[in-house]
mmCIF file with all atom_site columns, C-alpha atoms in Angstrom:
data_model
loop_
_atom_site.group_PDB
_atom_site.id
_atom_site.type_symbol
_atom_site.label_atom_id
_atom_site.label_alt_id
_atom_site.label_comp_id
_atom_site.label_asym_id
_atom_site.label_entity_id
_atom_site.label_seq_id
_atom_site.pdbx_PDB_ins_code
_atom_site.Cartn_x
_atom_site.Cartn_y
_atom_site.Cartn_z
_atom_site.occupancy
_atom_site.B_iso_or_equiv
_atom_site.pdbx_formal_charge
_atom_site.auth_seq_id
_atom_site.auth_comp_id
_atom_site.auth_asym_id
_atom_site.auth_atom_id
_atom_site.pdbx_PDB_model_num
ATOM 1   C CA . MET A 1 1   ? 125.676 151.492 115.683 1.00 65.00 ? 1   MET A CA 1
ATOM 2   C CA . THR A 1 2   ? 127.273 148.091 116.201 1.00 73.00 ? 2   THR A CA 1
ATOM 3   C CA . TYR A 1 3   ? 130.495 147.388 114.340 1.00 78.00 ? 3   TYR A CA 1
ATOM 4   C CA . ALA A 1 4   ? 131.347 143.862 113.212 1.00 83.00 ? 4   ALA A CA 1
ATOM 5   C CA . LEU A 1 5   ? 135.080 143.883 113.895 1.00 88.00 ? 5   LEU A CA 1
ATOM 6   C CA . PRO A 1 6   ? 137.711 141.158 114.176 1.00 91.00 ? 6   PRO A CA 1
ATOM 7   C CA . PRO A 1 7   ? 139.748 141.132 117.408 1.00 90.00 ? 7   PRO A CA 1
ATOM 8   C CA . LEU A 1 8   ? 141.960 144.222 117.679 1.00 90.00 ? 8   LEU A CA 1
ATOM 9   C CA . ASN A 1 9   ? 145.091 142.224 118.548 1.00 90.00 ? 9   ASN A CA 1
ATOM 10  C CA . ALA A 1 10  ? 144.670 140.146 115.397 1.00 93.00 ? 10  ALA A CA 1
ATOM 11  C CA . LEU A 1 11  ? 144.318 143.300 113.289 1.00 95.00 ? 11  LEU A CA 1
ATOM 12  C CA . ARG A 1 12  ? 147.434 144.802 114.890 1.00 92.00 ? 12  ARG A CA 1
ATOM 13  C CA . ALA A 1 13  ? 149.383 141.620 114.164 1.00 93.00 ? 13  ALA A CA 1
ATOM 14  C CA . PHE A 1 14  ? 148.232 141.605 110.529 1.00 96.00 ? 14  PHE A CA 1
ATOM 15  C CA . GLU A 1 15  ? 148.968 145.313 110.004 1.00 94.00 ? 15  GLU A CA 1
ATOM 16  C CA . ALA A 1 16  ? 152.454 145.101 111.501 1.00 91.00 ? 16  ALA A CA 1
ATOM 17  C CA . ALA A 1 17  ? 153.315 141.890 109.648 1.00 94.00 ? 17  ALA A CA 1
ATOM 18  C CA . ALA A 1 18  ? 152.041 143.360 106.375 1.00 95.00 ? 18  ALA A CA 1
ATOM 19  C CA . ARG A 1 19  ? 154.145 146.516 106.784 1.00 92.00 ? 19  ARG A CA 1
ATOM 20  C CA . HIS A 1 20  ? 157.300 144.577 107.586 1.00 91.00 ? 20  HIS A CA 1
ATOM 21  C CA . LEU A 1 21  ? 156.488 141.500 105.491 1.00 93.00 ? 21  LEU A CA 1
ATOM 22  C CA . SER A 1 22  ? 157.925 139.632 108.436 1.00 92.00 ? 22  SER A CA 1
ATOM 23  C CA . PHE A 1 23  ? 156.408 137.962 111.478 1.00 92.00 ? 23  PHE A CA 1
ATOM 24  C CA . LYS A 1 24  ? 159.740 138.409 113.280 1.00 89.00 ? 24  LYS A CA 1
ATOM 25  C CA . LEU A 1 25  ? 159.895 142.188 112.794 1.00 88.00 ? 25  LEU A CA 1
ATOM 26  C CA . ALA A 1 26  ? 156.194 142.531 113.581 1.00 88.00 ? 26  ALA A CA 1
ATOM 27  C CA . ALA A 1 27  ? 156.759 140.593 116.804 1.00 86.00 ? 27  ALA A CA 1
ATOM 28  C CA . HIS A 1 28  ? 159.638 142.907 117.703 1.00 82.00 ? 28  HIS A CA 1
ATOM 29  C CA . GLU A 1 29  ? 157.445 145.968 117.181 1.00 80.00 ? 29  GLU A CA 1
ATOM 30  C CA . LEU A 1 30  ? 154.528 144.529 119.179 1.00 82.00 ? 30  LEU A CA 1
ATOM 31  C CA . HIS A 1 31  ? 156.764 143.033 121.901 1.00 76.00 ? 31  HIS A CA 1
ATOM 32  C CA . VAL A 1 32  ? 155.458 139.495 121.449 1.00 81.00 ? 32  VAL A CA 1
ATOM 33  C CA . THR A 1 33  ? 156.886 136.329 119.908 1.00 87.00 ? 33  THR A CA 1
ATOM 34  C CA . PRO A 1 34  ? 156.844 135.617 116.141 1.00 90.00 ? 34  PRO A CA 1
ATOM 35  C CA . ALA A 1 35  ? 154.745 132.550 116.913 1.00 92.00 ? 35  ALA A CA 1
ATOM 36  C CA . ALA A 1 36  ? 152.151 134.745 118.615 1.00 91.00 ? 36  ALA A CA 1
ATOM 37  C CA . VAL A 1 37  ? 151.965 137.031 115.568 1.00 92.00 ? 37  VAL A CA 1
ATOM 38  C CA . GLY A 1 38  ? 151.594 134.010 113.286 1.00 94.00 ? 38  GLY A CA 1
ATOM 39  C CA . GLN A 1 39  ? 148.801 132.602 115.432 1.00 94.00 ? 39  GLN A CA 1
ATOM 40  C CA . GLN A 1 40  ? 146.945 135.923 115.485 1.00 94.00 ? 40  GLN A CA 1
ATOM 41  C CA . VAL A 1 41  ? 147.179 136.247 111.705 1.00 96.00 ? 41  VAL A CA 1
ATOM 42  C CA . LYS A 1 42  ? 146.064 132.635 111.218 1.00 95.00 ? 42  LYS A CA 1
ATOM 43  C CA . ALA A 1 43  ? 143.055 133.246 113.497 1.00 95.00 ? 43  ALA A CA 1
ATOM 44  C CA . LEU A 1 44  ? 142.206 136.399 111.542 1.00 96.00 ? 44  LEU A CA 1
ATOM 45  C CA . GLU A 1 45  ? 142.386 134.520 108.235 1.00 96.00 ? 45  GLU A CA 1
ATOM 46  C CA . ALA A 1 46  ? 140.091 131.830 109.640 1.00 95.00 ? 46  ALA A CA 1
ATOM 47  C CA . ARG A 1 47  ? 137.603 134.429 110.850 1.00 94.00 ? 47  ARG A CA 1
ATOM 48  C CA . LEU A 1 48  ? 137.599 136.296 107.521 1.00 95.00 ? 48  LEU A CA 1
ATOM 49  C CA . GLY A 1 49  ? 137.621 133.143 105.428 1.00 95.00 ? 49  GLY A CA 1
ATOM 50  C CA . VAL A 1 50  ? 140.431 134.460 103.205 1.00 96.00 ? 50  VAL A CA 1
ATOM 51  C CA . GLN A 1 51  ? 144.190 133.998 103.033 1.00 97.00 ? 51  GLN A CA 1
ATOM 52  C CA . LEU A 1 52  ? 146.072 137.236 103.686 1.00 97.00 ? 52  LEU A CA 1
ATOM 53  C CA . PHE A 1 53  ? 149.661 136.007 103.266 1.00 96.00 ? 53  PHE A CA 1
ATOM 54  C CA . GLU A 1 54  ? 151.581 133.549 101.133 1.00 95.00 ? 54  GLU A CA 1
ATOM 55  C CA . ARG A 1 55  ? 154.033 131.868 103.492 1.00 91.00 ? 55  ARG A CA 1
ATOM 56  C CA . LEU A 1 56  ? 157.063 130.943 101.417 1.00 88.00 ? 56  LEU A CA 1
ATOM 57  C CA . HIS A 1 57  ? 160.457 129.719 102.552 1.00 82.00 ? 57  HIS A CA 1
ATOM 58  C CA . LYS A 1 58  ? 161.947 132.615 104.558 1.00 81.00 ? 58  LYS A CA 1
ATOM 59  C CA . GLN A 1 59  ? 159.574 135.019 102.820 1.00 88.00 ? 59  GLN A CA 1
ATOM 60  C CA . LEU A 1 60  ? 156.156 136.488 103.549 1.00 93.00 ? 60  LEU A CA 1
ATOM 61  C CA . ILE A 1 61  ? 154.066 137.868 100.674 1.00 95.00 ? 61  ILE A CA 1
ATOM 62  C CA . LEU A 1 62  ? 150.684 139.579 100.796 1.00 96.00 ? 62  LEU A CA 1
ATOM 63  C CA . THR A 1 63  ? 147.961 137.920 98.751  1.00 96.00 ? 63  THR A CA 1
ATOM 64  C CA . ALA A 1 64  ? 145.645 140.049 96.634  1.00 97.00 ? 64  ALA A CA 1
ATOM 65  C CA . ALA A 1 65  ? 143.162 139.986 99.516  1.00 97.00 ? 65  ALA A CA 1
ATOM 66  C CA . GLY A 1 66  ? 145.868 141.069 101.947 1.00 96.00 ? 66  GLY A CA 1
ATOM 67  C CA . GLN A 1 67  ? 146.914 143.937 99.692  1.00 96.00 ? 67  GLN A CA 1
ATOM 68  C CA . ALA A 1 68  ? 143.325 145.122 99.443  1.00 96.00 ? 68  ALA A CA 1
ATOM 69  C CA . TYR A 1 69  ? 142.761 144.828 103.196 1.00 96.00 ? 69  TYR A CA 1
ATOM 70  C CA . LEU A 1 70  ? 145.921 146.568 104.432 1.00 95.00 ? 70  LEU A CA 1
ATOM 71  C CA . PRO A 1 71  ? 145.231 150.228 103.442 1.00 94.00 ? 71  PRO A CA 1
ATOM 72  C CA . GLY A 1 72  ? 141.886 150.325 105.216 1.00 95.00 ? 72  GLY A CA 1
ATOM 73  C CA . ILE A 1 73  ? 143.278 148.739 108.385 1.00 94.00 ? 73  ILE A CA 1
ATOM 74  C CA . SER A 1 74  ? 146.302 151.085 108.444 1.00 92.00 ? 74  SER A CA 1
ATOM 75  C CA . GLU A 1 75  ? 144.011 154.064 107.897 1.00 92.00 ? 75  GLU A CA 1
ATOM 76  C CA . GLY A 1 76  ? 141.760 152.902 110.714 1.00 92.00 ? 76  GLY A CA 1
ATOM 77  C CA . PHE A 1 77  ? 144.670 152.716 113.148 1.00 89.00 ? 77  PHE A CA 1
ATOM 78  C CA . ARG A 1 78  ? 145.831 156.158 112.010 1.00 88.00 ? 78  ARG A CA 1
ATOM 79  C CA . HIS A 1 79  ? 142.393 157.624 112.749 1.00 88.00 ? 79  HIS A CA 1
ATOM 80  C CA . ILE A 1 80  ? 142.344 156.002 116.187 1.00 86.00 ? 80  ILE A CA 1
ATOM 81  C CA . ALA A 1 81  ? 145.818 157.392 116.961 1.00 80.00 ? 81  ALA A CA 1
ATOM 82  C CA . GLU A 1 82  ? 144.843 160.877 115.781 1.00 80.00 ? 82  GLU A CA 1
ATOM 83  C CA . ALA A 1 83  ? 141.603 160.860 117.758 1.00 82.00 ? 83  ALA A CA 1
ATOM 84  C CA . THR A 1 84  ? 143.494 159.761 120.851 1.00 75.00 ? 84  THR A CA 1
ATOM 85  C CA . SER A 1 85  ? 146.135 162.471 120.411 1.00 69.00 ? 85  SER A CA 1
ATOM 86  C CA . GLN A 1 86  ? 143.388 165.117 120.362 1.00 72.00 ? 86  GLN A CA 1
ATOM 87  C CA . LEU A 1 87  ? 142.239 164.245 123.876 1.00 68.00 ? 87  LEU A CA 1
ATOM 88  C CA . LYS A 1 88  ? 143.448 166.881 126.319 1.00 59.00 ? 88  LYS A CA 1
ATOM 89  C CA . PRO A 1 89  ? 142.234 165.998 129.798 1.00 55.00 ? 89  PRO A CA 1
ATOM 90  C CA . ALA A 1 90  ? 143.019 168.675 132.379 1.00 54.00 ? 90  ALA A CA 1
ATOM 91  C CA . GLY A 1 91  ? 146.391 168.245 134.013 1.00 52.00 ? 91  GLY A CA 1
ATOM 92  C CA . ALA A 1 92  ? 147.381 165.335 131.783 1.00 54.00 ? 92  ALA A CA 1
ATOM 93  C CA . VAL A 1 93  ? 151.049 164.618 131.143 1.00 56.00 ? 93  VAL A CA 1
ATOM 94  C CA . ARG A 1 94  ? 151.293 164.710 127.383 1.00 78.00 ? 94  ARG A CA 1
ATOM 95  C CA . LEU A 1 95  ? 154.890 163.630 126.791 1.00 89.00 ? 95  LEU A CA 1
ATOM 96  C CA . GLN A 1 96  ? 157.225 161.455 128.824 1.00 92.00 ? 96  GLN A CA 1
ATOM 97  C CA . LEU A 1 97  ? 160.863 161.676 127.740 1.00 94.00 ? 97  LEU A CA 1
ATOM 98  C CA . GLY A 1 98  ? 163.447 159.127 128.822 1.00 94.00 ? 98  GLY A CA 1
ATOM 99  C CA . VAL A 1 99  ? 167.137 160.048 128.786 1.00 94.00 ? 99  VAL A CA 1
ATOM 100 C CA . HIS A 1 100 ? 170.134 157.779 129.295 1.00 93.00 ? 100 HIS A CA 1
ATOM 101 C CA . GLY A 1 101 ? 172.182 158.355 132.428 1.00 91.00 ? 101 GLY A CA 1
ATOM 102 C CA . GLY A 1 102 ? 175.267 159.785 130.751 1.00 90.00 ? 102 GLY A CA 1
ATOM 103 C CA . PHE A 1 103 ? 173.409 162.597 128.972 1.00 89.00 ? 103 PHE A CA 1
ATOM 104 C CA . ASP A 1 104 ? 173.657 166.194 130.225 1.00 89.00 ? 104 ASP A CA 1
ATOM 105 C CA . LEU A 1 105 ? 170.065 167.461 130.398 1.00 92.00 ? 105 LEU A CA 1
ATOM 106 C CA . ARG A 1 106 ? 171.258 171.064 130.117 1.00 90.00 ? 106 ARG A CA 1
ATOM 107 C CA . ARG A 1 107 ? 171.890 170.412 126.427 1.00 89.00 ? 107 ARG A CA 1
ATOM 108 C CA . LEU A 1 108 ? 168.136 170.163 125.814 1.00 92.00 ? 108 LEU A CA 1
ATOM 109 C CA . GLU A 1 109 ? 167.150 173.561 127.307 1.00 92.00 ? 109 GLU A CA 1
ATOM 110 C CA . LEU A 1 110 ? 163.986 171.963 128.636 1.00 92.00 ? 110 LEU A CA 1
ATOM 111 C CA . GLU A 1 111 ? 162.673 175.022 130.469 1.00 91.00 ? 111 GLU A CA 1
ATOM 112 C CA . LYS A 1 112 ? 162.678 176.971 127.220 1.00 91.00 ? 112 LYS A CA 1
ATOM 113 C CA . PHE A 1 113 ? 160.843 174.101 125.563 1.00 92.00 ? 113 PHE A CA 1
ATOM 114 C CA . ARG A 1 114 ? 158.188 174.104 128.290 1.00 89.00 ? 114 ARG A CA 1
ATOM 115 C CA . ASN A 1 115 ? 157.798 177.877 128.068 1.00 88.00 ? 115 ASN A CA 1
ATOM 116 C CA . THR A 1 116 ? 157.278 177.792 124.300 1.00 88.00 ? 116 THR A CA 1
ATOM 117 C CA . HIS A 1 117 ? 155.137 174.625 124.307 1.00 87.00 ? 117 HIS A CA 1
ATOM 118 C CA . ALA A 1 118 ? 152.750 175.246 127.185 1.00 82.00 ? 118 ALA A CA 1
ATOM 119 C CA . GLU A 1 119 ? 150.242 172.851 125.623 1.00 82.00 ? 119 GLU A CA 1
ATOM 120 C CA . ILE A 1 120 ? 152.630 169.938 126.170 1.00 86.00 ? 120 ILE A CA 1
ATOM 121 C CA . GLY A 1 121 ? 153.190 168.629 129.664 1.00 86.00 ? 121 GLY A CA 1
ATOM 122 C CA . LEU A 1 122 ? 156.767 167.370 129.386 1.00 90.00 ? 122 LEU A CA 1
ATOM 123 C CA . ARG A 1 123 ? 158.122 165.014 132.025 1.00 90.00 ? 123 ARG A CA 1
ATOM 124 C CA . VAL A 1 124 ? 161.630 163.563 132.041 1.00 93.00 ? 124 VAL A CA 1
ATOM 125 C CA . LEU A 1 125 ? 162.775 160.192 133.359 1.00 93.00 ? 125 LEU A CA 1
ATOM 126 C CA . HIS A 1 126 ? 166.554 160.262 133.887 1.00 93.00 ? 126 HIS A CA 1
ATOM 127 C CA . PRO A 1 127 ? 168.148 157.790 133.704 1.00 93.00 ? 127 PRO A CA 1
ATOM 128 C CA . ALA A 1 128 ? 166.085 155.632 131.376 1.00 91.00 ? 128 ALA A CA 1
ATOM 129 C CA . GLY A 1 129 ? 166.792 153.038 128.716 1.00 89.00 ? 129 GLY A CA 1
ATOM 130 C CA . LEU A 1 130 ? 165.181 150.931 126.021 1.00 86.00 ? 130 LEU A CA 1
ATOM 131 C CA . HIS A 1 131 ? 163.467 148.800 128.654 1.00 85.00 ? 131 HIS A CA 1
ATOM 132 C CA . GLU A 1 132 ? 161.380 151.786 129.780 1.00 88.00 ? 132 GLU A CA 1
ATOM 133 C CA . LEU A 1 133 ? 160.476 152.623 126.166 1.00 87.00 ? 133 LEU A CA 1
ATOM 134 C CA . VAL A 1 134 ? 159.419 149.055 125.388 1.00 81.00 ? 134 VAL A CA 1
ATOM 135 C CA . GLU A 1 135 ? 157.270 148.896 128.528 1.00 80.00 ? 135 GLU A CA 1
ATOM 136 C CA . GLY A 1 136 ? 155.574 152.200 127.667 1.00 82.00 ? 136 GLY A CA 1
ATOM 137 C CA . LYS A 1 137 ? 156.966 154.045 130.687 1.00 86.00 ? 137 LYS A CA 1
ATOM 138 C CA . VAL A 1 138 ? 158.310 156.729 128.329 1.00 91.00 ? 138 VAL A CA 1
ATOM 139 C CA . ASP A 1 139 ? 157.006 157.945 124.966 1.00 91.00 ? 139 ASP A CA 1
ATOM 140 C CA . LEU A 1 140 ? 160.394 158.616 123.433 1.00 92.00 ? 140 LEU A CA 1
ATOM 141 C CA . LEU A 1 141 ? 163.966 158.066 124.494 1.00 94.00 ? 141 LEU A CA 1
ATOM 142 C CA . ILE A 1 142 ? 167.369 159.654 124.103 1.00 93.00 ? 142 ILE A CA 1
ATOM 143 C CA . ALA A 1 143 ? 169.607 156.596 124.022 1.00 92.00 ? 143 ALA A CA 1
ATOM 144 C CA . ARG A 1 144 ? 173.288 155.955 123.525 1.00 88.00 ? 144 ARG A CA 1
ATOM 145 C CA . GLY A 1 145 ? 174.301 153.935 120.490 1.00 81.00 ? 145 GLY A CA 1
ATOM 146 C CA . LEU A 1 146 ? 170.874 152.688 119.324 1.00 68.00 ? 146 LEU A CA 1
ATOM 147 C CA . GLY A 1 147 ? 171.123 153.818 115.707 1.00 65.00 ? 147 GLY A CA 1
ATOM 148 C CA . HIS A 1 148 ? 168.900 151.042 114.365 1.00 74.00 ? 148 HIS A CA 1
ATOM 149 C CA . HIS A 1 149 ? 166.050 149.284 116.093 1.00 76.00 ? 149 HIS A CA 1
ATOM 150 C CA . PRO A 1 150 ? 163.247 147.552 114.131 1.00 78.00 ? 150 PRO A CA 1
ATOM 151 C CA . GLY A 1 151 ? 159.853 149.110 114.755 1.00 80.00 ? 151 GLY A CA 1
ATOM 152 C CA . TYR A 1 152 ? 161.324 152.412 115.930 1.00 86.00 ? 152 TYR A CA 1
ATOM 153 C CA . ARG A 1 153 ? 162.323 155.676 114.292 1.00 90.00 ? 153 ARG A CA 1
ATOM 154 C CA . CYS A 1 154 ? 165.886 156.628 115.229 1.00 90.00 ? 154 CYS A CA 1
ATOM 155 C CA . ASP A 1 155 ? 167.234 160.171 114.746 1.00 89.00 ? 155 ASP A CA 1
ATOM 156 C CA . ARG A 1 156 ? 170.827 160.930 115.602 1.00 87.00 ? 156 ARG A CA 1
ATOM 157 C CA . ILE A 1 157 ? 171.112 164.097 117.679 1.00 85.00 ? 157 ILE A CA 1
ATOM 158 C CA . ASP A 1 158 ? 174.851 164.656 117.487 1.00 76.00 ? 158 ASP A CA 1
ATOM 159 C CA . GLU A 1 159 ? 177.456 164.645 114.756 1.00 70.00 ? 159 GLU A CA 1
ATOM 160 C CA . GLY A 1 160 ? 180.072 162.046 114.033 1.00 63.00 ? 160 GLY A CA 1
ATOM 161 C CA . SER A 1 161 ? 180.358 158.441 112.977 1.00 64.00 ? 161 SER A CA 1
ATOM 162 C CA . GLY A 1 162 ? 180.832 156.923 116.419 1.00 69.00 ? 162 GLY A CA 1
ATOM 163 C CA . VAL A 1 163 ? 178.303 155.504 118.839 1.00 76.00 ? 163 VAL A CA 1
ATOM 164 C CA . GLY A 1 164 ? 176.433 158.781 119.361 1.00 82.00 ? 164 GLY A CA 1
ATOM 165 C CA . ASP A 1 165 ? 173.150 159.792 120.985 1.00 87.00 ? 165 ASP A CA 1
ATOM 166 C CA . TRP A 1 166 ? 169.829 159.010 119.295 1.00 91.00 ? 166 TRP A CA 1
ATOM 167 C CA . LEU A 1 167 ? 166.212 160.088 119.694 1.00 92.00 ? 167 LEU A CA 1
ATOM 168 C CA . ILE A 1 168 ? 164.139 156.884 119.614 1.00 93.00 ? 168 ILE A CA 1
ATOM 169 C CA . ALA A 1 169 ? 160.353 156.738 119.165 1.00 91.00 ? 169 ALA A CA 1
ATOM 170 C CA . PRO A 1 170 ? 158.005 153.869 118.235 1.00 87.00 ? 170 PRO A CA 1
ATOM 171 C CA . GLU A 1 171 ? 157.081 154.090 114.545 1.00 84.00 ? 171 GLU A CA 1
ATOM 172 C CA . GLY A 1 172 ? 153.400 154.069 115.482 1.00 80.00 ? 172 GLY A CA 1
ATOM 173 C CA . THR A 1 173 ? 153.716 157.310 117.467 1.00 84.00 ? 173 THR A CA 1
ATOM 174 C CA . ALA A 1 174 ? 156.797 158.901 115.864 1.00 87.00 ? 174 ALA A CA 1
ATOM 175 C CA . ASP A 1 175 ? 154.610 161.369 113.930 1.00 87.00 ? 175 ASP A CA 1
ATOM 176 C CA . CYS A 1 176 ? 152.327 162.347 116.822 1.00 86.00 ? 176 CYS A CA 1
ATOM 177 C CA . LEU A 1 177 ? 152.163 166.087 117.435 1.00 86.00 ? 177 LEU A CA 1
ATOM 178 C CA . GLU A 1 178 ? 153.978 166.044 120.774 1.00 89.00 ? 178 GLU A CA 1
ATOM 179 C CA . VAL A 1 179 ? 156.822 163.858 119.511 1.00 91.00 ? 179 VAL A CA 1
ATOM 180 C CA . VAL A 1 180 ? 157.197 165.914 116.339 1.00 92.00 ? 180 VAL A CA 1
ATOM 181 C CA . SER A 1 181 ? 157.291 169.110 118.438 1.00 91.00 ? 181 SER A CA 1
ATOM 182 C CA . PHE A 1 182 ? 160.166 167.789 120.529 1.00 93.00 ? 182 PHE A CA 1
ATOM 183 C CA . ARG A 1 183 ? 162.026 166.519 117.459 1.00 92.00 ? 183 ARG A CA 1
ATOM 184 C CA . ASP A 1 184 ? 161.590 169.939 115.853 1.00 92.00 ? 184 ASP A CA 1
ATOM 185 C CA . TRP A 1 185 ? 162.874 171.520 119.071 1.00 91.00 ? 185 TRP A CA 1
ATOM 186 C CA . LEU A 1 186 ? 166.113 169.569 118.761 1.00 88.00 ? 186 LEU A CA 1
ATOM 187 C CA . SER A 1 187 ? 166.408 170.602 115.118 1.00 84.00 ? 187 SER A CA 1
ATOM 188 C CA . GLY A 1 188 ? 165.857 174.220 116.127 1.00 81.00 ? 188 GLY A CA 1
ATOM 189 C CA . LEU A 1 189 ? 168.632 174.072 118.694 1.00 80.00 ? 189 LEU A CA 1
ATOM 190 C CA . ALA A 1 190 ? 170.966 172.754 116.018 1.00 66.00 ? 190 ALA A CA 1
ATOM 191 C CA . ALA A 1 191 ? 169.942 175.463 113.546 1.00 68.00 ? 191 ALA A CA 1
ATOM 192 C CA . GLU A 1 192 ? 170.400 178.184 116.152 1.00 69.00 ? 192 GLU A CA 1
ATOM 193 C CA . LYS A 1 193 ? 174.053 177.318 116.832 1.00 59.00 ? 193 LYS A CA 1
ATOM 194 C CA . PRO A 1 194 ? 174.995 174.419 114.560 1.00 50.00 ? 194 PRO A CA 1
ATOM 195 C CA . LEU A 1 195 ? 178.674 174.492 115.465 1.00 38.00 ? 195 LEU A CA 1
ATOM 196 C CA . ALA A 1 196 ? 178.304 174.797 119.226 1.00 43.00 ? 196 ALA A CA 1
ATOM 197 C CA . SER A 1 197 ? 179.812 171.819 120.997 1.00 44.00 ? 197 SER A CA 1
ATOM 198 C CA . GLY A 1 198 ? 177.430 169.904 123.188 1.00 53.00 ? 198 GLY A CA 1
ATOM 199 C CA . ARG A 1 199 ? 174.340 170.997 121.272 1.00 56.00 ? 199 ARG A CA 1
ATOM 200 C CA . PRO A 1 200 ? 172.008 168.251 120.046 1.00 57.00 ? 200 PRO A CA 1
ATOM 201 C CA . ARG A 1 201 ? 171.863 168.080 116.270 1.00 54.00 ? 201 ARG A CA 1
ATOM 202 C CA . LEU A 1 202 ? 169.590 165.855 114.205 1.00 58.00 ? 202 LEU A CA 1
ATOM 203 C CA . VAL A 1 203 ? 171.776 164.459 111.459 1.00 52.00 ? 203 VAL A CA 1
ATOM 204 C CA . GLY A 1 204 ? 170.076 161.297 110.258 1.00 55.00 ? 204 GLY A CA 1
ATOM 205 C CA . ILE A 1 205 ? 167.213 158.860 110.448 1.00 53.00 ? 205 ILE A CA 1
ATOM 206 C CA . ARG A 1 206 ? 167.283 155.083 110.541 1.00 56.00 ? 206 ARG A CA 1
ATOM 207 C CA . ARG A 1 207 ? 164.403 152.663 110.920 1.00 49.00 ? 207 ARG A CA 1
#
């Protein structure tokens, strides 16, 4: 069966811009320029022959056509992501964790995680920063002081109101099984000994 599909990059630009109602935030998520997102959306509108957004002064609004189109496109991307996550090639590394240089890896009890999650091939890049996450070198990142980053889910893993350590994952993959398993692992460590100093503890989410 042949599928009549618009270019994938144009669909990604539309879906991200529609979720954020912002070309700027969509560009940040997709690691391109706002102008590139705008051009992709404009090309998609020309191909479809319909207007998807109302471009007002400092405001982006979905048209009726855009509102009708968005759920199906988002659902399609979700199905693609789920199908991809189900692939389990032999010997594949399933999860690449980046950790900032000042973090003590002993806090994570990684060997216990590997023993209880044999289906996940966990690798750790230490040190690592946001640059590695943006480039796709790691799937999620423990970073220092990144409590808010557009296009990413940010969970604080220690208590307090200071800079703190955060678990950062792209919003598009933040709910994938492997990422959720590691996030739950951190929550479990906190529940096991919530008052122990040095233990990671998930205490909040920012997007």
